N, CA, C and O atoms as a MOPAC input file, in Angstrom:
PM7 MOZYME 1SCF
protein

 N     36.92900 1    27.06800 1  -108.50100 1
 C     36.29900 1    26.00000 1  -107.78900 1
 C     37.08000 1    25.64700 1  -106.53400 1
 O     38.24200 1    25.92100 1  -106.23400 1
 N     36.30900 1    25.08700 1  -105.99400 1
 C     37.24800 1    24.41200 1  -104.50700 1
 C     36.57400 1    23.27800 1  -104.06300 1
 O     35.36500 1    23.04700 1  -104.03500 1
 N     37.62700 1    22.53000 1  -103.68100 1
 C     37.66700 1    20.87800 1  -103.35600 1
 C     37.01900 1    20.66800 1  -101.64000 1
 O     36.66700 1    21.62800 1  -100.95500 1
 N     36.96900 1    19.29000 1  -101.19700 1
 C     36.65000 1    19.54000 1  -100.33100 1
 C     37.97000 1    19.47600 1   -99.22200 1
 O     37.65600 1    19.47300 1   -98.03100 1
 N     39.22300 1    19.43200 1   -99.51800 1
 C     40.74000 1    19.78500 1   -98.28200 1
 C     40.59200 1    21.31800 1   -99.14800 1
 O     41.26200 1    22.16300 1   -98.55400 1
 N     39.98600 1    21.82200 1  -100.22800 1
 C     40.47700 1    23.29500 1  -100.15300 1
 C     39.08700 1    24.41400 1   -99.08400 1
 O     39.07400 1    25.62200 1   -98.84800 1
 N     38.57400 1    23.83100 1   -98.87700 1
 C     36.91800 1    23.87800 1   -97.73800 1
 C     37.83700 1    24.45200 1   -96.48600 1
 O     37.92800 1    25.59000 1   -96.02500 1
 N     38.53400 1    23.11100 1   -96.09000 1
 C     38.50800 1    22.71600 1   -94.17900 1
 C     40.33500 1    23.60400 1   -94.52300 1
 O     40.80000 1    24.18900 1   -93.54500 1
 N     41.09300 1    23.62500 1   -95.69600 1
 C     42.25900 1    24.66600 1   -95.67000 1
 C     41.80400 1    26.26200 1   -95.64000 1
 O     42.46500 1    27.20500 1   -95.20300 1
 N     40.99100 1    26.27700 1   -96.00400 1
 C     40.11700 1    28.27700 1   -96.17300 1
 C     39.81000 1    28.48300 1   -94.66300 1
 O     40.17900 1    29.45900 1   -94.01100 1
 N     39.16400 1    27.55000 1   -94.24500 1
 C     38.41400 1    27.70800 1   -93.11400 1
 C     39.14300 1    27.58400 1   -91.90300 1
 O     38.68700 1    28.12100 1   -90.89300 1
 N     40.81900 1    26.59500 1   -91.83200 1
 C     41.60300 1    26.86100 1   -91.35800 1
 C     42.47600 1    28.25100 1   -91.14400 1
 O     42.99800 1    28.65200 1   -90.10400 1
 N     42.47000 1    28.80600 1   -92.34000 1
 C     43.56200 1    29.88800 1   -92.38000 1
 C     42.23800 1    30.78000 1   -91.87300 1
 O     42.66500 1    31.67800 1   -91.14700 1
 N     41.04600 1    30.83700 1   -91.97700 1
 C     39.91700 1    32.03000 1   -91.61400 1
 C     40.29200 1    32.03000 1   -90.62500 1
 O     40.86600 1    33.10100 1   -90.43100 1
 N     40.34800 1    30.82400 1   -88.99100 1
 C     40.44700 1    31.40800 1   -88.13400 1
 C     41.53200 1    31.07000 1   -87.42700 1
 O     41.81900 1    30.53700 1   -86.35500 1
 N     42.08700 1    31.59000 1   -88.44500 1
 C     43.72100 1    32.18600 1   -87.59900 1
 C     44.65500 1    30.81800 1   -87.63100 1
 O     45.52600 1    30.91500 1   -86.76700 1
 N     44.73600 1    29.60300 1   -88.34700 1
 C     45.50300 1    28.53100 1   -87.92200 1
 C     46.36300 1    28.63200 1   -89.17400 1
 O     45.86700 1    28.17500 1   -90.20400 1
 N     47.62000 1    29.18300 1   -89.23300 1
 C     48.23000 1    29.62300 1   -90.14100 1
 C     49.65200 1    28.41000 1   -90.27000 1
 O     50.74500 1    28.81300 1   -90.66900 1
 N     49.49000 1    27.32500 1   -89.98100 1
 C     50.28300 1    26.25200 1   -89.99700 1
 C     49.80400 1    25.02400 1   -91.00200 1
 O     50.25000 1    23.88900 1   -91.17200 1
 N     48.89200 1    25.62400 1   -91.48800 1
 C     47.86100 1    24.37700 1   -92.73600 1
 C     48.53100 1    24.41700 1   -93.54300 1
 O     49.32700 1    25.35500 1   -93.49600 1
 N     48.61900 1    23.57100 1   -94.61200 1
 C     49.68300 1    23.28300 1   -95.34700 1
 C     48.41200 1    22.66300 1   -96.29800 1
 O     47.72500 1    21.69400 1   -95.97400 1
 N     48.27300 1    23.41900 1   -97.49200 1
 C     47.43400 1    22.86600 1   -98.62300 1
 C     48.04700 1    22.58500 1   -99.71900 1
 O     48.93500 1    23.29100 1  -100.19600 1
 N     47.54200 1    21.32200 1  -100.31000 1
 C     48.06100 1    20.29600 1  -101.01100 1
 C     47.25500 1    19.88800 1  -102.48200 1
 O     46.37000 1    19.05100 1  -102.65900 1
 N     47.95600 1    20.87200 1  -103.52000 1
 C     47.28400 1    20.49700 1  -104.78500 1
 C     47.51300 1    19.61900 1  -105.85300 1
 O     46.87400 1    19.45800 1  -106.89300 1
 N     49.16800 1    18.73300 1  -105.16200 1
 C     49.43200 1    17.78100 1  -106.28500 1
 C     48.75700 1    16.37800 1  -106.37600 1
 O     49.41900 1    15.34200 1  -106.42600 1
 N     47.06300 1    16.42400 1  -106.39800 1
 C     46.50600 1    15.14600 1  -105.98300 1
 C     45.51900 1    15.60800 1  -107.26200 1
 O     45.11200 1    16.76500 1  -107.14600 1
 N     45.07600 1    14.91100 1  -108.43700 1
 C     43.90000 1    14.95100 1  -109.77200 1
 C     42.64800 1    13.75800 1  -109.08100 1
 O     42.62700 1    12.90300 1  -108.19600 1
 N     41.92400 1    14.19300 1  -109.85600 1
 C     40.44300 1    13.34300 1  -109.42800 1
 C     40.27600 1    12.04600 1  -109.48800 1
 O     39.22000 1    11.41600 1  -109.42800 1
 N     41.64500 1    11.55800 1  -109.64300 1
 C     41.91900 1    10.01300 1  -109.52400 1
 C     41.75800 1    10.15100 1  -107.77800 1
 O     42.01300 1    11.13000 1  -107.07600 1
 N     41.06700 1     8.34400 1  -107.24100 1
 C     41.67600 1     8.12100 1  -106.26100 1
 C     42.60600 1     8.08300 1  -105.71000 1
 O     43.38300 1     7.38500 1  -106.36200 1
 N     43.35800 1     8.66400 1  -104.24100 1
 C     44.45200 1     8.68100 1  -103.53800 1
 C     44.41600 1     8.62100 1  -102.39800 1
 O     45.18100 1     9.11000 1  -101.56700 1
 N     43.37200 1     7.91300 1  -102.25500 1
 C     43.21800 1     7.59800 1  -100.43200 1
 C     44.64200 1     7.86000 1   -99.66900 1
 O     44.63400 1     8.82900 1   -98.91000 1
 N     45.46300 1     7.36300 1   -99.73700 1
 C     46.91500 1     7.09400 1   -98.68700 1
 C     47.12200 1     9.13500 1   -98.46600 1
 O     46.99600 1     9.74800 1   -97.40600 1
 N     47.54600 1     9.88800 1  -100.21900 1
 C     47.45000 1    10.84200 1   -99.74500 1
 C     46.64300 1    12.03600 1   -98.82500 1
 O     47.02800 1    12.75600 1   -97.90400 1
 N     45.40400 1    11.89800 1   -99.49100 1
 C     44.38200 1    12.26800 1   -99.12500 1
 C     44.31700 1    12.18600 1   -97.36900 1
 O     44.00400 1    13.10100 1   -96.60800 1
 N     44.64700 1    11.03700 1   -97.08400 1
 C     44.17200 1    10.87300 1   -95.39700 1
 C     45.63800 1    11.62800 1   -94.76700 1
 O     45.49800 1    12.58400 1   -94.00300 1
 N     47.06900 1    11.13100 1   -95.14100 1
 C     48.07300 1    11.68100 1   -94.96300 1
 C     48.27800 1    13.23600 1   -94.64100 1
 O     48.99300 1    13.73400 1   -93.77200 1
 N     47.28400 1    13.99300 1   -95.77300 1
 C     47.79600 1    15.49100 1   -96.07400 1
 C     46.81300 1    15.86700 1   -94.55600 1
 O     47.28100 1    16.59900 1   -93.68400 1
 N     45.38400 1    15.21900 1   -94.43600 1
 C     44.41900 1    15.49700 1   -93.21300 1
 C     45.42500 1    15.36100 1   -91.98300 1
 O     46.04400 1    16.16900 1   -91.29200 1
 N     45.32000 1    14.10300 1   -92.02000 1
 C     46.12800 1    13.28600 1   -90.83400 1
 C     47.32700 1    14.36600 1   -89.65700 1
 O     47.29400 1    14.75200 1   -88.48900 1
 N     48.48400 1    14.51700 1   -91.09900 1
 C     49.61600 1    15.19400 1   -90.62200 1
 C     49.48300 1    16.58900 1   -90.19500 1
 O     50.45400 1    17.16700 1   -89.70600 1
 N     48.30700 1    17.19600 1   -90.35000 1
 C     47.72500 1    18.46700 1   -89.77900 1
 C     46.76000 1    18.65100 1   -88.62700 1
 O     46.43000 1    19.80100 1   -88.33500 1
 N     46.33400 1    17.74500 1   -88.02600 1
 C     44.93400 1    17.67700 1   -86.91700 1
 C     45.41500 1    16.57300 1   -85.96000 1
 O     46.38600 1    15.82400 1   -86.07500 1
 N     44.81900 1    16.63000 1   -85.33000 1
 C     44.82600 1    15.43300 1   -84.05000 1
 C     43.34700 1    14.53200 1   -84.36100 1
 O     42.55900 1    14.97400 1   -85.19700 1
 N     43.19100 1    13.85700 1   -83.97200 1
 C     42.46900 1    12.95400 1   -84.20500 1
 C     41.38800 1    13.10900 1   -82.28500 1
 O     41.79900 1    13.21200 1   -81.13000 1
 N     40.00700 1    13.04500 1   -82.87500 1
 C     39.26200 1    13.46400 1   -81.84700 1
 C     38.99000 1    11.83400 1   -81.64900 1
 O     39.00400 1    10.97400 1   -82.53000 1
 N     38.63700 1    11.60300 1   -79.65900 1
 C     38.41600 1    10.34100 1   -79.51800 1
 C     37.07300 1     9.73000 1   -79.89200 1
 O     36.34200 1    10.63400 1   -80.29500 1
 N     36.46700 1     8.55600 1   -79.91700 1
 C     35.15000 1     8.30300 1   -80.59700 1
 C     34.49000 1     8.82700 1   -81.99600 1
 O     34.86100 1     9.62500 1   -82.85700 1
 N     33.80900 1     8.34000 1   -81.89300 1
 C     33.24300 1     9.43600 1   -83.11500 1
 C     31.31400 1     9.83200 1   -82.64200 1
 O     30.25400 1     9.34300 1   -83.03200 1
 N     31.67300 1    10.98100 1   -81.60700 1
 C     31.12000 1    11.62500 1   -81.62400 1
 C     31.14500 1    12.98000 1   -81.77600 1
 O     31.71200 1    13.69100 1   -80.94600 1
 N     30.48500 1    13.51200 1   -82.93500 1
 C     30.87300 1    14.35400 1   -83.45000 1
 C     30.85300 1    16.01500 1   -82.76100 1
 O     30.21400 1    16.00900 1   -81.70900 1
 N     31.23000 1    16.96800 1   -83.00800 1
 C     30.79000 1    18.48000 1   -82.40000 1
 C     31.72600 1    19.16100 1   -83.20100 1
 O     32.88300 1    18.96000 1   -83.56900 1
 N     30.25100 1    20.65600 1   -83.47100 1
 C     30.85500 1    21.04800 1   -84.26400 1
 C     32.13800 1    21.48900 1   -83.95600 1
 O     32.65100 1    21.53200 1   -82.83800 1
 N     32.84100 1    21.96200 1   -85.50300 1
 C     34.36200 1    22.55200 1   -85.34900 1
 C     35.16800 1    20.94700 1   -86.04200 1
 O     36.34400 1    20.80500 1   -86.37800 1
 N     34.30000 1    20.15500 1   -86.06900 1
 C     35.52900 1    18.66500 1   -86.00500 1
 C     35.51500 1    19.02600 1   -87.81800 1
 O     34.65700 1    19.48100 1   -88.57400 1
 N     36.80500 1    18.59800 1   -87.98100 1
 C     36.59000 1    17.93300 1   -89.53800 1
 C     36.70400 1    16.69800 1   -89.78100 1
 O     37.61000 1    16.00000 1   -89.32500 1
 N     35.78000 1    16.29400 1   -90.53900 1
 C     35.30900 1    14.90800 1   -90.45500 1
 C     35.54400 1    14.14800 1   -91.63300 1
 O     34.82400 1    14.49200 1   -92.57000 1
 N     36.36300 1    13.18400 1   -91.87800 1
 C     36.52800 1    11.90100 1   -92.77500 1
 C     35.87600 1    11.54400 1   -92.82100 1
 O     35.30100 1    11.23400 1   -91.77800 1
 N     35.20100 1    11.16700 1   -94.34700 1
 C     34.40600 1    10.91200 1   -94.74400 1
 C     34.97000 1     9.51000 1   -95.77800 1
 O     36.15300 1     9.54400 1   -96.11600 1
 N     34.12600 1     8.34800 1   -96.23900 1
 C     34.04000 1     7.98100 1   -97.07000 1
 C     33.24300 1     7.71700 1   -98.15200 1
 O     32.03200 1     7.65700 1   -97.93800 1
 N     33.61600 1     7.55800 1   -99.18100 1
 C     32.55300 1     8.01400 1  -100.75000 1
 C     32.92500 1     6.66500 1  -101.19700 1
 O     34.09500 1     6.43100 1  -100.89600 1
 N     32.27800 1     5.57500 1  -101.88400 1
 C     32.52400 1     4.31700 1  -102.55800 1
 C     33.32000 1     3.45900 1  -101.66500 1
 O     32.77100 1     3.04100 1  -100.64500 1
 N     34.41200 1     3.17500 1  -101.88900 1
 C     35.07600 1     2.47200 1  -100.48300 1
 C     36.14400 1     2.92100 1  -100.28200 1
 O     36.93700 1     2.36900 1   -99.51900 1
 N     36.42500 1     4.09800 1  -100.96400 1
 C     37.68600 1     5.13300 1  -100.41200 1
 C     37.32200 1     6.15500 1   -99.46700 1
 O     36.20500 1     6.67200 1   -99.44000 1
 N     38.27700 1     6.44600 1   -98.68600 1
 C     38.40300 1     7.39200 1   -97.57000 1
 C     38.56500 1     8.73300 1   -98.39000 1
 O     39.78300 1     8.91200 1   -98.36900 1
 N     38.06900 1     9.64000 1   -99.01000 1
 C     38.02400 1    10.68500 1  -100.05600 1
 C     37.34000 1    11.87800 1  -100.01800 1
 O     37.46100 1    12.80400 1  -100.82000 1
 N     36.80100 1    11.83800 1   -99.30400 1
 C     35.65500 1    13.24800 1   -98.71000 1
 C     36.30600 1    14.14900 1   -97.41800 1
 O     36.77900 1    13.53700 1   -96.46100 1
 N     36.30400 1    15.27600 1   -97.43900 1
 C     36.25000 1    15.68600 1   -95.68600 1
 C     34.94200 1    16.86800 1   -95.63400 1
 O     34.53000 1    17.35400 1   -96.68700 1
 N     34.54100 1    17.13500 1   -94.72400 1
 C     34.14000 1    18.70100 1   -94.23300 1
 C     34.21500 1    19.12100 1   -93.14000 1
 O     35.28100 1    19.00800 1   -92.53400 1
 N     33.13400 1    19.71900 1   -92.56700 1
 C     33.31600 1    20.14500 1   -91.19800 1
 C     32.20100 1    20.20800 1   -90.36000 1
 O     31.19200 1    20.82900 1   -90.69300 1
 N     32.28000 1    19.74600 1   -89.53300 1
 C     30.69300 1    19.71700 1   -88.93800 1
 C     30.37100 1    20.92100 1   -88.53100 1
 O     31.14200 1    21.88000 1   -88.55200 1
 N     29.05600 1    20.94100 1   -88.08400 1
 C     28.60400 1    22.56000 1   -88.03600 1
 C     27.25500 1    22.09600 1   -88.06500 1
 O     26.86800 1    21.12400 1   -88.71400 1
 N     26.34800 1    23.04300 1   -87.12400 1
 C     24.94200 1    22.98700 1   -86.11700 1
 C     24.04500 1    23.64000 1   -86.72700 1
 O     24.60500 1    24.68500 1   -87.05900 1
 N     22.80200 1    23.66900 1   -87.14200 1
 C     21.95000 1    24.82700 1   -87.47500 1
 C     20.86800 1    24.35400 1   -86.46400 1
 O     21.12000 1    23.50100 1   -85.61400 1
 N     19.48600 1    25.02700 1   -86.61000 1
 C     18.20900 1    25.01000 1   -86.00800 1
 C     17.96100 1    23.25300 1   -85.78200 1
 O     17.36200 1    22.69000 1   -84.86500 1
 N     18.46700 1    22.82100 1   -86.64900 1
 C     17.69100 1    21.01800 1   -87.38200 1
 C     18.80000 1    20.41900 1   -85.87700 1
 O     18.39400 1    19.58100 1   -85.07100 1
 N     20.29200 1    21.12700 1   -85.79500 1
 C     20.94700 1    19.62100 1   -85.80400 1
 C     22.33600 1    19.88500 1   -85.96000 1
 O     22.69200 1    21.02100 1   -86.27200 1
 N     23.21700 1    18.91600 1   -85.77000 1
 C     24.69700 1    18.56800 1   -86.45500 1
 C     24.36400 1    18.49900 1   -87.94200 1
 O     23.32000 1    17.97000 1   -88.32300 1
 N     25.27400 1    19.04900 1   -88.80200 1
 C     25.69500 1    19.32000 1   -90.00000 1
 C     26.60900 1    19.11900 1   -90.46100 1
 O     27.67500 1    19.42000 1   -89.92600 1
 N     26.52700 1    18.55100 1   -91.59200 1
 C     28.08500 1    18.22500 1   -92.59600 1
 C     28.69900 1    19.48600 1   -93.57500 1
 O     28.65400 1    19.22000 1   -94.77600 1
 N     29.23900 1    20.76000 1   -93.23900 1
 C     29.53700 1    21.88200 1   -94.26800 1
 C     30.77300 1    21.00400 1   -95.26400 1
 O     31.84500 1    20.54300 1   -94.87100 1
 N     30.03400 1    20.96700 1   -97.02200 1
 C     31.47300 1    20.23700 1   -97.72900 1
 C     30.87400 1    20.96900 1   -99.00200 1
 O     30.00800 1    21.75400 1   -99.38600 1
 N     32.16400 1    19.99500 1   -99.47200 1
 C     32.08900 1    20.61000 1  -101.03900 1
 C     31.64900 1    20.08600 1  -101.77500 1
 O     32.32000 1    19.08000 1  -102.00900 1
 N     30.33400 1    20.19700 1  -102.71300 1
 C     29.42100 1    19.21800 1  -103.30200 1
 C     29.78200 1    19.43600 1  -105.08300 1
 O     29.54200 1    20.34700 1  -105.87600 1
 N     30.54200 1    17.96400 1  -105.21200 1
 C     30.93800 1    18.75600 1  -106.44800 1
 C     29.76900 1    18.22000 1  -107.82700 1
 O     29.79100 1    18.44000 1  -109.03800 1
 N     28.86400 1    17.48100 1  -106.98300 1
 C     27.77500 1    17.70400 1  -108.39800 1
 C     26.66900 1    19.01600 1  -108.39700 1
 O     25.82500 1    19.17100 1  -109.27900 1
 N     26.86700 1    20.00600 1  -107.11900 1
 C     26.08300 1    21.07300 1  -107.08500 1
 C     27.38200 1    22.16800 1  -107.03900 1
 O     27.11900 1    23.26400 1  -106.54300 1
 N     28.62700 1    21.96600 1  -107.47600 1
 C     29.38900 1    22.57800 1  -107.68600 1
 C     29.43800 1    24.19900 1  -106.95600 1
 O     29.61600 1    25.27500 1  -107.52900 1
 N     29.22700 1    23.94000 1  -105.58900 1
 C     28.66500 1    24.65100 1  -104.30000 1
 C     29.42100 1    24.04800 1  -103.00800 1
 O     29.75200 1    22.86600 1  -102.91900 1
 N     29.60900 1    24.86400 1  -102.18500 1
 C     29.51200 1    24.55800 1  -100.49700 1
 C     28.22400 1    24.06200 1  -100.43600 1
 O     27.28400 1    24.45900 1  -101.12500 1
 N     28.18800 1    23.09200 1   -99.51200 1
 C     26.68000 1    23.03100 1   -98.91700 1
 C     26.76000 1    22.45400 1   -97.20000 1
 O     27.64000 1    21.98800 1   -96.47700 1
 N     25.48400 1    22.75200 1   -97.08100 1
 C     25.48100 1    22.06100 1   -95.54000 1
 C     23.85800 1    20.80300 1   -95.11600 1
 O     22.66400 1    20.92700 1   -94.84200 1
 N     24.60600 1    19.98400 1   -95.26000 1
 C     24.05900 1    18.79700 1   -95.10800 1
 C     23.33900 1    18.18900 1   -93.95400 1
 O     24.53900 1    18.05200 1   -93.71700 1
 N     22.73900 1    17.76300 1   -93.14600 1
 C     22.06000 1    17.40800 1   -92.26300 1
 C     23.06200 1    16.04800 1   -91.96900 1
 O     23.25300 1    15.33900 1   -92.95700 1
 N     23.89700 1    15.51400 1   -90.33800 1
 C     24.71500 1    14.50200 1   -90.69100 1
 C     24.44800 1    13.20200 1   -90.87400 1
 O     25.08200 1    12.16400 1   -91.06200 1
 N     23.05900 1    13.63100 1   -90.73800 1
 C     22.46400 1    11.88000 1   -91.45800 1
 C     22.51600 1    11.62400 1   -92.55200 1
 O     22.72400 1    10.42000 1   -92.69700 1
 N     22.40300 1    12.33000 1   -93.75900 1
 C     23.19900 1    12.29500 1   -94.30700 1
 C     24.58100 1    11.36500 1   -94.69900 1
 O     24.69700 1    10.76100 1   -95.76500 1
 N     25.11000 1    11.37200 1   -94.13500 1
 C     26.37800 1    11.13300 1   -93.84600 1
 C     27.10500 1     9.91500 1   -93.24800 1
 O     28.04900 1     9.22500 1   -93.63100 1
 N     25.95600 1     9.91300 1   -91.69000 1
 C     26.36000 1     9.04100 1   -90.71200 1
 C     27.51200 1     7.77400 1   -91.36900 1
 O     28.73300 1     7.74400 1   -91.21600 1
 N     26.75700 1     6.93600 1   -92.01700 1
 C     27.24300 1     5.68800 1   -92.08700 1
 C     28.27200 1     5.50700 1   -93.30000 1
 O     28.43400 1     4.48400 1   -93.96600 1
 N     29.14200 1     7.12800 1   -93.47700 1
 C     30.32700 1     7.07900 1   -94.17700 1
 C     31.46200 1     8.19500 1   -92.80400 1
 O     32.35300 1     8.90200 1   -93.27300 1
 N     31.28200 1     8.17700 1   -91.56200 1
 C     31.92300 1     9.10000 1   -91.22800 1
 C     32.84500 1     7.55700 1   -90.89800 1
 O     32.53400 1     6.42400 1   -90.53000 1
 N     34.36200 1     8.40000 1   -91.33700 1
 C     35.55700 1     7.34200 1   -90.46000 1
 C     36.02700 1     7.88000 1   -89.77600 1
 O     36.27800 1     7.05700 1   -88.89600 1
 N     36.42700 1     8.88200 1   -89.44800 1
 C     37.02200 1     9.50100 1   -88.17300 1
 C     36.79400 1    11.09100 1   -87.60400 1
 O     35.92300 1    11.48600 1   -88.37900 1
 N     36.97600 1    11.78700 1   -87.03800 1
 C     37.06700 1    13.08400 1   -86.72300 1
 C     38.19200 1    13.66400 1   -86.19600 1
 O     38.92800 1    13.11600 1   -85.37600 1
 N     38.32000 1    14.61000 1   -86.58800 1
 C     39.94700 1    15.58800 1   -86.15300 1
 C     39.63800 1    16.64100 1   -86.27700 1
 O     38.75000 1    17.03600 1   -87.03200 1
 N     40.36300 1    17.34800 1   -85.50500 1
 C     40.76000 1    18.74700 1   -84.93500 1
 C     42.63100 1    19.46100 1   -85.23600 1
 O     43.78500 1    19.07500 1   -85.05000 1
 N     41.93400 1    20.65100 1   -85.77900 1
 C     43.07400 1    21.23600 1   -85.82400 1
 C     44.13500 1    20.98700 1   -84.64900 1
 O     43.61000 1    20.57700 1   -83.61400 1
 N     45.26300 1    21.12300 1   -84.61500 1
 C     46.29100 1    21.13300 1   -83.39700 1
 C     45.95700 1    22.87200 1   -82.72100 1
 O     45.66300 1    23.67900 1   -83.60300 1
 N     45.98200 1    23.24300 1   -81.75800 1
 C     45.67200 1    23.94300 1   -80.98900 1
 C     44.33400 1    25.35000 1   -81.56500 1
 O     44.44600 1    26.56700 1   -81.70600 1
 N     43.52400 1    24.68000 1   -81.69800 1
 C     42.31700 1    25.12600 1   -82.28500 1
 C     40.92400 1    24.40500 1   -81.43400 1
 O     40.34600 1    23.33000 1   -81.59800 1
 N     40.71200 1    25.51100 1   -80.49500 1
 C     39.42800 1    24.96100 1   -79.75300 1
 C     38.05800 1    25.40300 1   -80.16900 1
 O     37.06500 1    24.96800 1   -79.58500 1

């Protein structure tokens, strides 16, 4: 199986950003502080939140900061690519979806 920091870590090392640092000592308990920390200390933080693809995007689920994926475009639109763990699948989401849990967006450090 894979989480959704083991998603935006695969997809890091796919293209070529070999400085990601993936982080499995976190269980399905909440850990917001880590969770944003392990993101945080790896990406830059994009200004606004308007999104394009390539960003990985903070997400929040209940009132924790606990989700990420990655945005990404099809025919429709901006897209949320994450890890859906009640369809226990990747999926790609439409970002409406989404909208009114995105908290921030970031970018790898020298990854355009």
């Amino acid at each position: 199986g894979m989480d959704c920091v083991g998603l935006v870590t695969l997809v890091a090392y796919d293209i070529g950003y070999e400085h990601v640092k993936d982080v499995t000592c976190y269980d399905f308990e909440p850990h917001p502080h880590l969770f944003l920390e392990t993101i945080r200390s790896q990406t830059n933080p994009v200004m606004g939140l308007i999104p394009k693809p390539g960003n990985v995007v903070m997400l929040r689920q209940s009132i924790y900061p606990m989700h990420c994926g990655i945005i990404g475009q099809n025919q429709s639109g901006l897209t949320v690519i994450n890890a859906n763990l009640h369809m226990r699948s990747v999926v790609e989401d439409p970002i409406s979806n989404w909208k009114d849990m995105i908290i921030e967006l970031r970018d790898y450090r020298g990854v355009s």
